[in-house]
PDB file of C-alpha atoms in Angstrom:
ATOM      1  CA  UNK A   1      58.529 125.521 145.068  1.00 35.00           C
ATOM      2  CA  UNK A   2      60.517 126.959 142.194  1.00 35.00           C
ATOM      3  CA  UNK A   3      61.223 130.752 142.026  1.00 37.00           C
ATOM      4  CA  UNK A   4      58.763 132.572 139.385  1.00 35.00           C
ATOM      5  CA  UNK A   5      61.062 133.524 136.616  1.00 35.00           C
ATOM      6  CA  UNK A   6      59.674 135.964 133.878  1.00 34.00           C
ATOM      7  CA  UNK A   7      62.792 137.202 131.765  1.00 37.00           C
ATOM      8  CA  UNK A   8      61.249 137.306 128.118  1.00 39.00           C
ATOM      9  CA  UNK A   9      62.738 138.840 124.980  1.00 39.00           C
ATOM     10  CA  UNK A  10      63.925 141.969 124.597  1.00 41.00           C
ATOM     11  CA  UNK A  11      65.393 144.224 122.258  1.00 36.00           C
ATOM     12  CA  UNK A  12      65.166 141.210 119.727  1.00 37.00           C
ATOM     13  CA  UNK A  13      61.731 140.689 119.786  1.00 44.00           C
ATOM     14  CA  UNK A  14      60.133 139.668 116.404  1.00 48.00           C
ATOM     15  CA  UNK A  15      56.618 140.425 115.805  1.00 61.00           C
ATOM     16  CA  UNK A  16      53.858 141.682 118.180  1.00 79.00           C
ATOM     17  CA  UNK A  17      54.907 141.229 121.886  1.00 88.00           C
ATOM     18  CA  UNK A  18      52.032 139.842 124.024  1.00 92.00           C
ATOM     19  CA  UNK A  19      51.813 140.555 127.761  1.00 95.00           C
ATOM     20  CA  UNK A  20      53.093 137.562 129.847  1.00 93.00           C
ATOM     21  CA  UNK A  21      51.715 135.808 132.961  1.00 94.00           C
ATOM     22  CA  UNK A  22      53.892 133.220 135.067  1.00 92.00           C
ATOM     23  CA  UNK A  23      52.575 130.550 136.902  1.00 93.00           C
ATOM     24  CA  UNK A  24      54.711 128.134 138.843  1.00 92.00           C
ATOM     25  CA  UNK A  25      52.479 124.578 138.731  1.00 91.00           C
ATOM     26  CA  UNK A  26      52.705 123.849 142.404  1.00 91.00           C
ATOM     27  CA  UNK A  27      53.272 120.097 142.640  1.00 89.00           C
ATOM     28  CA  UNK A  28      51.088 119.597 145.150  1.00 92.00           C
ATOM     29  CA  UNK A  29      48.445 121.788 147.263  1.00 95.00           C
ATOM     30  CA  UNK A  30      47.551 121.652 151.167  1.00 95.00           C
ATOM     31  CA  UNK A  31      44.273 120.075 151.414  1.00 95.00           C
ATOM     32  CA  UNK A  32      43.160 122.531 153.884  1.00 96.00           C
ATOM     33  CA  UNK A  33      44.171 125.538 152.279  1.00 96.00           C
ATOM     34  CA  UNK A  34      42.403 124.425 149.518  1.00 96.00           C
ATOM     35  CA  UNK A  35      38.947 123.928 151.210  1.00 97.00           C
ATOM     36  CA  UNK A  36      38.477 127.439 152.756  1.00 97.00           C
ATOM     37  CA  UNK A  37      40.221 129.157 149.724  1.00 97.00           C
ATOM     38  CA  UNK A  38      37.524 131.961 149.252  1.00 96.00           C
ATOM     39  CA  UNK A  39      37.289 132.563 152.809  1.00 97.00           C
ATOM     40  CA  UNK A  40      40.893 132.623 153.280  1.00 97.00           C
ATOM     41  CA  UNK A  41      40.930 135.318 150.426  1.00 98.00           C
ATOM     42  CA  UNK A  42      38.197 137.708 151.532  1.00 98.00           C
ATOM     43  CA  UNK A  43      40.322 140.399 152.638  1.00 98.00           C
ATOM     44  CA  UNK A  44      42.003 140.247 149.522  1.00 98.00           C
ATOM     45  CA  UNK A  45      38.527 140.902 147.853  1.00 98.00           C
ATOM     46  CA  UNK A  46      37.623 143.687 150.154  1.00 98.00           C
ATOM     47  CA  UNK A  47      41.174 145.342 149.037  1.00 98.00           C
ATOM     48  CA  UNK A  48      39.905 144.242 145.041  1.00 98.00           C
ATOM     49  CA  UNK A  49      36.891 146.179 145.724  1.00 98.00           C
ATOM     50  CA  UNK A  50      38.510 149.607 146.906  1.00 98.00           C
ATOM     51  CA  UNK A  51      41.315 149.450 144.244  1.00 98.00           C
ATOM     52  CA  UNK A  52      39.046 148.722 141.362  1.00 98.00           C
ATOM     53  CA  UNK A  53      36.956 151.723 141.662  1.00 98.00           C
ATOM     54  CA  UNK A  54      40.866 153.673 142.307  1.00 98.00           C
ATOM     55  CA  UNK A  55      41.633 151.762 139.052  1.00 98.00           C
ATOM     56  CA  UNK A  56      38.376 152.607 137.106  1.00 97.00           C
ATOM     57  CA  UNK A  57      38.972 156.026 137.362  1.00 98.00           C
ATOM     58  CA  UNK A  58      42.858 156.061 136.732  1.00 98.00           C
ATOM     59  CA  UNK A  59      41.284 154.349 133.293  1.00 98.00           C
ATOM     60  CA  UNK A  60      38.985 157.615 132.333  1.00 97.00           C
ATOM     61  CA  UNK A  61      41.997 159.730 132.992  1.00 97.00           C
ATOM     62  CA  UNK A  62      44.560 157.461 131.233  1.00 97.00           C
ATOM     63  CA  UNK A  63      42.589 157.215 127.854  1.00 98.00           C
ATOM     64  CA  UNK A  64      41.994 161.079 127.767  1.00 97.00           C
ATOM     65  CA  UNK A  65      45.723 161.029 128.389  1.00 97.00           C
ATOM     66  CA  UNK A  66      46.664 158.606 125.578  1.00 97.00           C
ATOM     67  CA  UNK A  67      44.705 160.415 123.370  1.00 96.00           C
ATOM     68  CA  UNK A  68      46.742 163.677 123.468  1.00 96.00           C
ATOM     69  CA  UNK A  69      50.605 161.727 124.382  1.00 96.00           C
ATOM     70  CA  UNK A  70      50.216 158.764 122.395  1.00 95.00           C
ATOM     71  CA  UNK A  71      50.886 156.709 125.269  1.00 96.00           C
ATOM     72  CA  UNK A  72      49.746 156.476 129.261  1.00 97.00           C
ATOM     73  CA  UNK A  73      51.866 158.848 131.582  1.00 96.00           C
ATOM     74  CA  UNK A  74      53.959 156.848 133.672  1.00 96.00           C
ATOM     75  CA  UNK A  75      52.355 156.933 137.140  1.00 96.00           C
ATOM     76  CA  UNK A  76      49.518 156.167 135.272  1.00 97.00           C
ATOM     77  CA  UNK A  77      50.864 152.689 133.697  1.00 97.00           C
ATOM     78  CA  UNK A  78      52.780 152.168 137.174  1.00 97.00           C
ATOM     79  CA  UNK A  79      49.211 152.080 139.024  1.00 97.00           C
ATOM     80  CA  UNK A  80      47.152 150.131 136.928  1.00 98.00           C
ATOM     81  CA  UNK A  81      49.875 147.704 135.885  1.00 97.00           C
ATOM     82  CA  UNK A  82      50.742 146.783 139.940  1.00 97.00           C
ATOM     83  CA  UNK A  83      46.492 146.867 140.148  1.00 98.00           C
ATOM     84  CA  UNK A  84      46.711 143.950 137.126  1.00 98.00           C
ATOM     85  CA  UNK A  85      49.198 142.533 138.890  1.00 96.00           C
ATOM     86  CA  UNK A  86      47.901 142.262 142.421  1.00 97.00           C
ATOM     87  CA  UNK A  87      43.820 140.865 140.554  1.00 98.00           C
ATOM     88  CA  UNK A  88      46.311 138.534 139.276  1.00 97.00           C
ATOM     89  CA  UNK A  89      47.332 136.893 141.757  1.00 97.00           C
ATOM     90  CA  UNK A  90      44.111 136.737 143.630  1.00 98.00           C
ATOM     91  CA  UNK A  91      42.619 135.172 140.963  1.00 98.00           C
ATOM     92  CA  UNK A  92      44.900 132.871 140.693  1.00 97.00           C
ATOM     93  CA  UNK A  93      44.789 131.819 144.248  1.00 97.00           C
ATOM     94  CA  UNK A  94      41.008 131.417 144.045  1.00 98.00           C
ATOM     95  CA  UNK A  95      41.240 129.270 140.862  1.00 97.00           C
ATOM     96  CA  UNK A  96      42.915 127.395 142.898  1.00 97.00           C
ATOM     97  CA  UNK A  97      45.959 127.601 140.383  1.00 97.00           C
ATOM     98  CA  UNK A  98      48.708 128.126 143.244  1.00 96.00           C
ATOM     99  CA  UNK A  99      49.083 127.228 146.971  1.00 95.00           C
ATOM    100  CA  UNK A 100      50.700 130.037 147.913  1.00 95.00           C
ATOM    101  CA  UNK A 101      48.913 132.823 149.469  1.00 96.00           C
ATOM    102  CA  UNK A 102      48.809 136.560 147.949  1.00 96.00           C
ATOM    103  CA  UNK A 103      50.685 139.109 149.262  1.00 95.00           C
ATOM    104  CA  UNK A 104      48.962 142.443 149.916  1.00 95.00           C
ATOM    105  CA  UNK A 105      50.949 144.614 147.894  1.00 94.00           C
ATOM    106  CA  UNK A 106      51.234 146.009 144.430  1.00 94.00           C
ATOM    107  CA  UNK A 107      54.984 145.033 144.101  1.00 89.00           C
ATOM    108  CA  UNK A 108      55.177 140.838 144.765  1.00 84.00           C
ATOM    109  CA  UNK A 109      58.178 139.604 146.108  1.00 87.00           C
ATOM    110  CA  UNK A 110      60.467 138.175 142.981  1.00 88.00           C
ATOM    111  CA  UNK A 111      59.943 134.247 144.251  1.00 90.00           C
ATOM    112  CA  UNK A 112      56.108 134.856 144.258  1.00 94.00           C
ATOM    113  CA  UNK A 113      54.525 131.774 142.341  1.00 94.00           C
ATOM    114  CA  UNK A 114      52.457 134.782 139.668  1.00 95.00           C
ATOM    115  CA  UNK A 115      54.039 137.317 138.033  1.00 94.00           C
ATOM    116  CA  UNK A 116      52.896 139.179 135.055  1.00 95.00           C
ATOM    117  CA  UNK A 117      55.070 141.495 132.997  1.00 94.00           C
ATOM    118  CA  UNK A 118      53.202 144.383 130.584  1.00 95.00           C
ATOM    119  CA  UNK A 119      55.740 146.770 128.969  1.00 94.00           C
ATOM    120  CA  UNK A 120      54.994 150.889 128.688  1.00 93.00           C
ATOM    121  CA  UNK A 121      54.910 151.035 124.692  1.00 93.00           C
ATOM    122  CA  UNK A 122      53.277 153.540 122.246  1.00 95.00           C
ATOM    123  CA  UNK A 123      49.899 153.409 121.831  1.00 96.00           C
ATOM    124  CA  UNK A 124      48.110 154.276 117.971  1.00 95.00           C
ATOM    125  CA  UNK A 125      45.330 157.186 119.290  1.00 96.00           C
ATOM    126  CA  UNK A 126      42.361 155.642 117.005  1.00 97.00           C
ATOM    127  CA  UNK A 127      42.600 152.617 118.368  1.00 96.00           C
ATOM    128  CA  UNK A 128      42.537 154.367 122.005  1.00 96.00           C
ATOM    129  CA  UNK A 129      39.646 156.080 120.550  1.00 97.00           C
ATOM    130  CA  UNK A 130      37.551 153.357 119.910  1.00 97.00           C
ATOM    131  CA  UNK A 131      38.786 151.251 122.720  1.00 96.00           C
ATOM    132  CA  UNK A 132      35.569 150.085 124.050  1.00 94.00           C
ATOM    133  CA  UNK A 133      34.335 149.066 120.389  1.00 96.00           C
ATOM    134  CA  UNK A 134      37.173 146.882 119.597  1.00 96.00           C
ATOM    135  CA  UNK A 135      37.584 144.877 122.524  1.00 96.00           C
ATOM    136  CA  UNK A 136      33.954 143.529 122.160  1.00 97.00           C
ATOM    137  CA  UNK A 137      34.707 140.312 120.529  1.00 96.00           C
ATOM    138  CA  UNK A 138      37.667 139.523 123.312  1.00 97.00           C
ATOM    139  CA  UNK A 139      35.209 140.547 125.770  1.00 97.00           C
ATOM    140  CA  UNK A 140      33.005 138.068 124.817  1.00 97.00           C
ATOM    141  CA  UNK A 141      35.387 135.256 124.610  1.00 97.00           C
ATOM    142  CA  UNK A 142      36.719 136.250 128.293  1.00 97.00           C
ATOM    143  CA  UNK A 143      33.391 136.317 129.621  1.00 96.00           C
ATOM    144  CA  UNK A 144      32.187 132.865 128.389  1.00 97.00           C
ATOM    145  CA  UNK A 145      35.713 131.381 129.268  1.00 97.00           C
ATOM    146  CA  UNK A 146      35.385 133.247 132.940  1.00 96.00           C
ATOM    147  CA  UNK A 147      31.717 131.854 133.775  1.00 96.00           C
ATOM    148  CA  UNK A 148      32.145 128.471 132.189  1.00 96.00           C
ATOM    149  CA  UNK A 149      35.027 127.681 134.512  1.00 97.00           C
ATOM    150  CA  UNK A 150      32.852 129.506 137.699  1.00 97.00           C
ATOM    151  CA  UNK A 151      29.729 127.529 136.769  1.00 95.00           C
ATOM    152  CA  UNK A 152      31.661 124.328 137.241  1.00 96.00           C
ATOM    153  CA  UNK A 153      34.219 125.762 140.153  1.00 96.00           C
ATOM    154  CA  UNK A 154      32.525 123.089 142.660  1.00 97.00           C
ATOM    155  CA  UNK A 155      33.823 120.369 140.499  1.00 97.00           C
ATOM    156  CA  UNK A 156      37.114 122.279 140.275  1.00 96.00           C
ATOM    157  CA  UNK A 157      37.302 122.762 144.068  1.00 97.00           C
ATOM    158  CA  UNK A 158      36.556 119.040 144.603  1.00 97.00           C
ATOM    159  CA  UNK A 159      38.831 117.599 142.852  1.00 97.00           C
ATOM    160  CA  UNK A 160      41.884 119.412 143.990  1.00 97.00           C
ATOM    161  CA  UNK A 161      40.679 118.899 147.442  1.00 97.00           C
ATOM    162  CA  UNK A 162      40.580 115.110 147.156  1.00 96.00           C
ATOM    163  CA  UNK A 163      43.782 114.724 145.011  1.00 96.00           C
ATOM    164  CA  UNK A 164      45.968 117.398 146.637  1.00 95.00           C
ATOM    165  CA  UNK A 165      46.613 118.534 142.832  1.00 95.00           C
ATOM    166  CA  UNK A 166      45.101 120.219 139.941  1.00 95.00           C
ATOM    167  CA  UNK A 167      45.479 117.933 137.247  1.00 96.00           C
ATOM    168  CA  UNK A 168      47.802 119.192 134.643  1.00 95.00           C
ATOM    169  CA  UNK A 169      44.743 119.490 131.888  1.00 96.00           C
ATOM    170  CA  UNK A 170      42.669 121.168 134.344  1.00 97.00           C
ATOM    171  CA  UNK A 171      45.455 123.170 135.323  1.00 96.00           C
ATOM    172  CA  UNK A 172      46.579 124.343 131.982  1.00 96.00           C
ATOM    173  CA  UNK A 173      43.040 125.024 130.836  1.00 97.00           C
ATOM    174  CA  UNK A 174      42.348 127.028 134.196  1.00 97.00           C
ATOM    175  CA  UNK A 175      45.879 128.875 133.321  1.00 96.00           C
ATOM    176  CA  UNK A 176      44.970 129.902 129.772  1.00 97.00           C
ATOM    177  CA  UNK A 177      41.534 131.138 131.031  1.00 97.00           C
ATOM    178  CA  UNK A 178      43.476 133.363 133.675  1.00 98.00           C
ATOM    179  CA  UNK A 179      45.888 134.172 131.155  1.00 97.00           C
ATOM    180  CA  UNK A 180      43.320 135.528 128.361  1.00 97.00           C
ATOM    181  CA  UNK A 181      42.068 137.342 131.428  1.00 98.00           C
ATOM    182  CA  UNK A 182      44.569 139.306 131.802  1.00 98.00           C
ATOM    183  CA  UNK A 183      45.734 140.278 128.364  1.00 97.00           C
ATOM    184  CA  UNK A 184      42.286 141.048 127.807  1.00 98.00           C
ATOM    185  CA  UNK A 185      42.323 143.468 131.196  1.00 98.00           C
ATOM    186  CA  UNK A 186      45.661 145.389 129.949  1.00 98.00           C
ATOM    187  CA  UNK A 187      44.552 145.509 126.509  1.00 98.00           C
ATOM    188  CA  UNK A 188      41.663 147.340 128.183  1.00 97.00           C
ATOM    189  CA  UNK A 189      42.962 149.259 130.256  1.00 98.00           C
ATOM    190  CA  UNK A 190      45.507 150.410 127.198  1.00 97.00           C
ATOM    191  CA  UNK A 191      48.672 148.351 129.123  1.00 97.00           C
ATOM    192  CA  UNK A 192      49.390 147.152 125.648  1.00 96.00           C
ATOM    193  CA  UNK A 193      48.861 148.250 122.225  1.00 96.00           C
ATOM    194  CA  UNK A 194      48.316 143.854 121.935  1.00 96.00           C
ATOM    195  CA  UNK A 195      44.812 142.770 120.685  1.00 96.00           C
ATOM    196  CA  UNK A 196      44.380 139.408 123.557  1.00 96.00           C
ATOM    197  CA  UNK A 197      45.503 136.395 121.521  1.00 93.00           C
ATOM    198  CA  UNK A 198      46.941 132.893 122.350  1.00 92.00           C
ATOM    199  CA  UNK A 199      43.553 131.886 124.377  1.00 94.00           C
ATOM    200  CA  UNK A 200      44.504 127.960 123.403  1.00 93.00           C
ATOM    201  CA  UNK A 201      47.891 128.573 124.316  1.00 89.00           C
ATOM    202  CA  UNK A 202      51.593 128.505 122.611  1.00 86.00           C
ATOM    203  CA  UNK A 203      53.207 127.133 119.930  1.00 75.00           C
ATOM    204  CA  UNK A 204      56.054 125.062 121.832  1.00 64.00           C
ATOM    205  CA  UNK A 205      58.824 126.781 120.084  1.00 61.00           C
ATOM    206  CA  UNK A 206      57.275 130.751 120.401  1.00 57.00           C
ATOM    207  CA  UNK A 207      60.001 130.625 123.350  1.00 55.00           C
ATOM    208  CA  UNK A 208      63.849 130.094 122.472  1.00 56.00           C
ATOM    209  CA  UNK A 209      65.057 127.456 124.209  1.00 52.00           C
ATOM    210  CA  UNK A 210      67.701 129.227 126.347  1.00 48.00           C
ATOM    211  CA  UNK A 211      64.806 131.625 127.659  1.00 55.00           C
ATOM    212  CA  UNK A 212      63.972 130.562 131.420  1.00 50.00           C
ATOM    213  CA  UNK A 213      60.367 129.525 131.215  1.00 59.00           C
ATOM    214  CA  UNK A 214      57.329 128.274 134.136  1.00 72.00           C
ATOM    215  CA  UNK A 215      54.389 126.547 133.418  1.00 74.00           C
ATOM    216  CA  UNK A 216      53.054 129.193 131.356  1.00 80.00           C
ATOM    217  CA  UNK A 217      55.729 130.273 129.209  1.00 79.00           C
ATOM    218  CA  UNK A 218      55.175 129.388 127.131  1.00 86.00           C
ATOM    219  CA  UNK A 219      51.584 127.391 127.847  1.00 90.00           C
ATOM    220  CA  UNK A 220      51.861 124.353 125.330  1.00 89.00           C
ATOM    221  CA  UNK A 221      48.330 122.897 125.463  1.00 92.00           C
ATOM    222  CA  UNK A 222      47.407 118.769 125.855  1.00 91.00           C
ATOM    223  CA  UNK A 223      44.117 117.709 123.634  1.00 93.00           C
ATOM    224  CA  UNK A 224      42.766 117.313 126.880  1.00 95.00           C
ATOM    225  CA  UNK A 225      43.470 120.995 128.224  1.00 95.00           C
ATOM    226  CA  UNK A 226      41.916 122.599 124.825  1.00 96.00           C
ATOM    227  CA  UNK A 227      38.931 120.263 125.382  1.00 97.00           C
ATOM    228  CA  UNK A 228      38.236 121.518 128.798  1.00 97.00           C
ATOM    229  CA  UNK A 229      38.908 124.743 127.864  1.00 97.00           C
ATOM    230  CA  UNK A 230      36.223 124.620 124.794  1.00 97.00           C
ATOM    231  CA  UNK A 231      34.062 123.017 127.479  1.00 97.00           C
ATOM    232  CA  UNK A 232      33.742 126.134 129.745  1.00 97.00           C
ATOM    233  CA  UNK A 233      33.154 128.306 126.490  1.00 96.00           C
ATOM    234  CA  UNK A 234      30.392 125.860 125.849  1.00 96.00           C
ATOM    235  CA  UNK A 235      28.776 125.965 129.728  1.00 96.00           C
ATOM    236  CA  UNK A 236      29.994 129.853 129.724  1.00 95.00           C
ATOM    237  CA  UNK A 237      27.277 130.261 126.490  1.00 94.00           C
ATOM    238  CA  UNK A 238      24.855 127.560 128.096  1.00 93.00           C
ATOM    239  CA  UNK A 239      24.898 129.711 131.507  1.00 90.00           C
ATOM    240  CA  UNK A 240      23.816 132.711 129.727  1.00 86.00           C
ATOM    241  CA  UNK A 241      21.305 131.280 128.188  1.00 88.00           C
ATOM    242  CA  UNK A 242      19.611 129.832 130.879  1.00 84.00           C
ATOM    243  CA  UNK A 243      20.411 132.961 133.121  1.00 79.00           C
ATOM    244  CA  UNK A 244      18.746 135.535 130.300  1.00 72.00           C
ATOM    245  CA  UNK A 245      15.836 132.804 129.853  1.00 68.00           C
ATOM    246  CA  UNK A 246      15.319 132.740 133.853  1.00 68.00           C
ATOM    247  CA  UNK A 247      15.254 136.453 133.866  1.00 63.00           C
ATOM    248  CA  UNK A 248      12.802 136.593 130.738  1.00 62.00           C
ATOM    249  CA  UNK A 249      10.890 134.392 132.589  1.00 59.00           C
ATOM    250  CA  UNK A 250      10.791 136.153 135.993  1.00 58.00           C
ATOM    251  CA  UNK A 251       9.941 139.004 134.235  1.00 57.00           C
ATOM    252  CA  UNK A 252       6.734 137.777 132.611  1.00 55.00           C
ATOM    253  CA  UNK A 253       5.393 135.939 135.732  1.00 58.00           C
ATOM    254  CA  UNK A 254       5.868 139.853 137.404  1.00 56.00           C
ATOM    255  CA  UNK A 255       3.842 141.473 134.705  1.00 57.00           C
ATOM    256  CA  UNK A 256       1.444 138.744 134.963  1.00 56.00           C
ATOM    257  CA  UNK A 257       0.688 139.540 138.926  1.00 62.00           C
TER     258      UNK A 257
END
């Protein structure tokens, strides 16, 4: 497997600089690894669990603190951005993007398969300040792109097992789900001043051609990936229907007893 490789522009970056995730397509996956995948990675949940209450509360402190600095402290940014990092890569092993299994560590080693790069940068205070109110809409999006892909995960899971693959539409769609993820989570979590963008991927030339890239940098989408990947934003809206109608429903048989 190729070495992860994530050395975008620098000081000659033009326009808004997005945060970046790397993914490494594996070319092919062990079968076996691939069907006990979420047991395999329930220690790596259990760790999830601890550091995302650690992280929700590094949150609270960092937006008071970007309010007054203009910017989170650096232990601050240093925590949540290895914390992004690390739900990364878990995710990424469970969407069964990579074969490779997570380290448990903050800091992956440089070959690791996932890699995500976020950049300490000013932040403007009022849009710190209403945080929460702007990154409704990208919320949304996430959410329905999250639980569409979840709701058909078995189908996912299946087909990797039997081919030894992910097929590269179902792979790219499954990486620019991941990927929206995770701008939306540092946008949140005020890792970047960057509202999430790019959810149907890159324009084949945002890169310059002597810039290393991996399979996601930058993520050039087939017809077939951007159909999949409006196909789990239509089960992610038909899921929540049918979950708020079964819980309407529920309800009203309760208050009928």
């Amino acid at each position: 497997m190729a070495d992860a490789q994530w050395t975008g522009p620098r000081g000659a970056d033009l326009g808004e600089w997005l945060p970046v995730l790397d993914l490494v397509e594996p070319p092919r996956q062990r079968r076996l690894t691939v069907l006990v995948r979420l047991l395999l990675l329930i220690p790596h949940f259990i760790v999830l669990f601890f550091l995302h209450i650690a992280a929700f509360f590094t949150v609270i402190v960092g937006w008071f603190a970007a309010l007054v600095l203009g910017r989170l402290p650096e232990p601050v940014f240093r925590f949540l951005a290895g914390y992004l990092g690390y739900q990364m890569r878990v995710s990424a092993s469970a969407m069964l993007l990579i074969d490779r299994y997570p380290p448990f560590t903050l800091t992956p080693p440089p070959d690791y398969p996932v890699q995500i790069e976020v950049r300490p940068t000013e932040l403007n205070r009022l849009a710190v300040f209403f945080r929460l109110f702007l990154m409704l809409p990208a919320a949304v999006v996430q959410g329905l792109a999250s639980s569409g892909w979840w709701a058909l995960s078995f189908i996912w899971w299946l087909i990797t097992l039997v081919l030894g693959r992910m097929p590269r539409p179902l792979f790219e769609a499954s990486a620019a789900t991941l990927r929206y993820s995770m701008r939306f989570s540092a946008y949140f979590m005020m890792l970047t001043p960057a509202y999430p963008k790019g959810f149907f991927g890159d324009d084949a030339l945002s890169v310059p051609e002597q810039q290393t890239r991996s399979a996601t940098r930058p993520l050039v989408m087939s017809g077939a990936g951007k159909a999949l990947l409006t196909l789990f934003l239509i089960i992610g809206v038909a899921t929540d229907i049918t979950t708020s109608a079964t819980t309407t429903w529920t309800s009203d048989t309760t208050d009928n007893w």
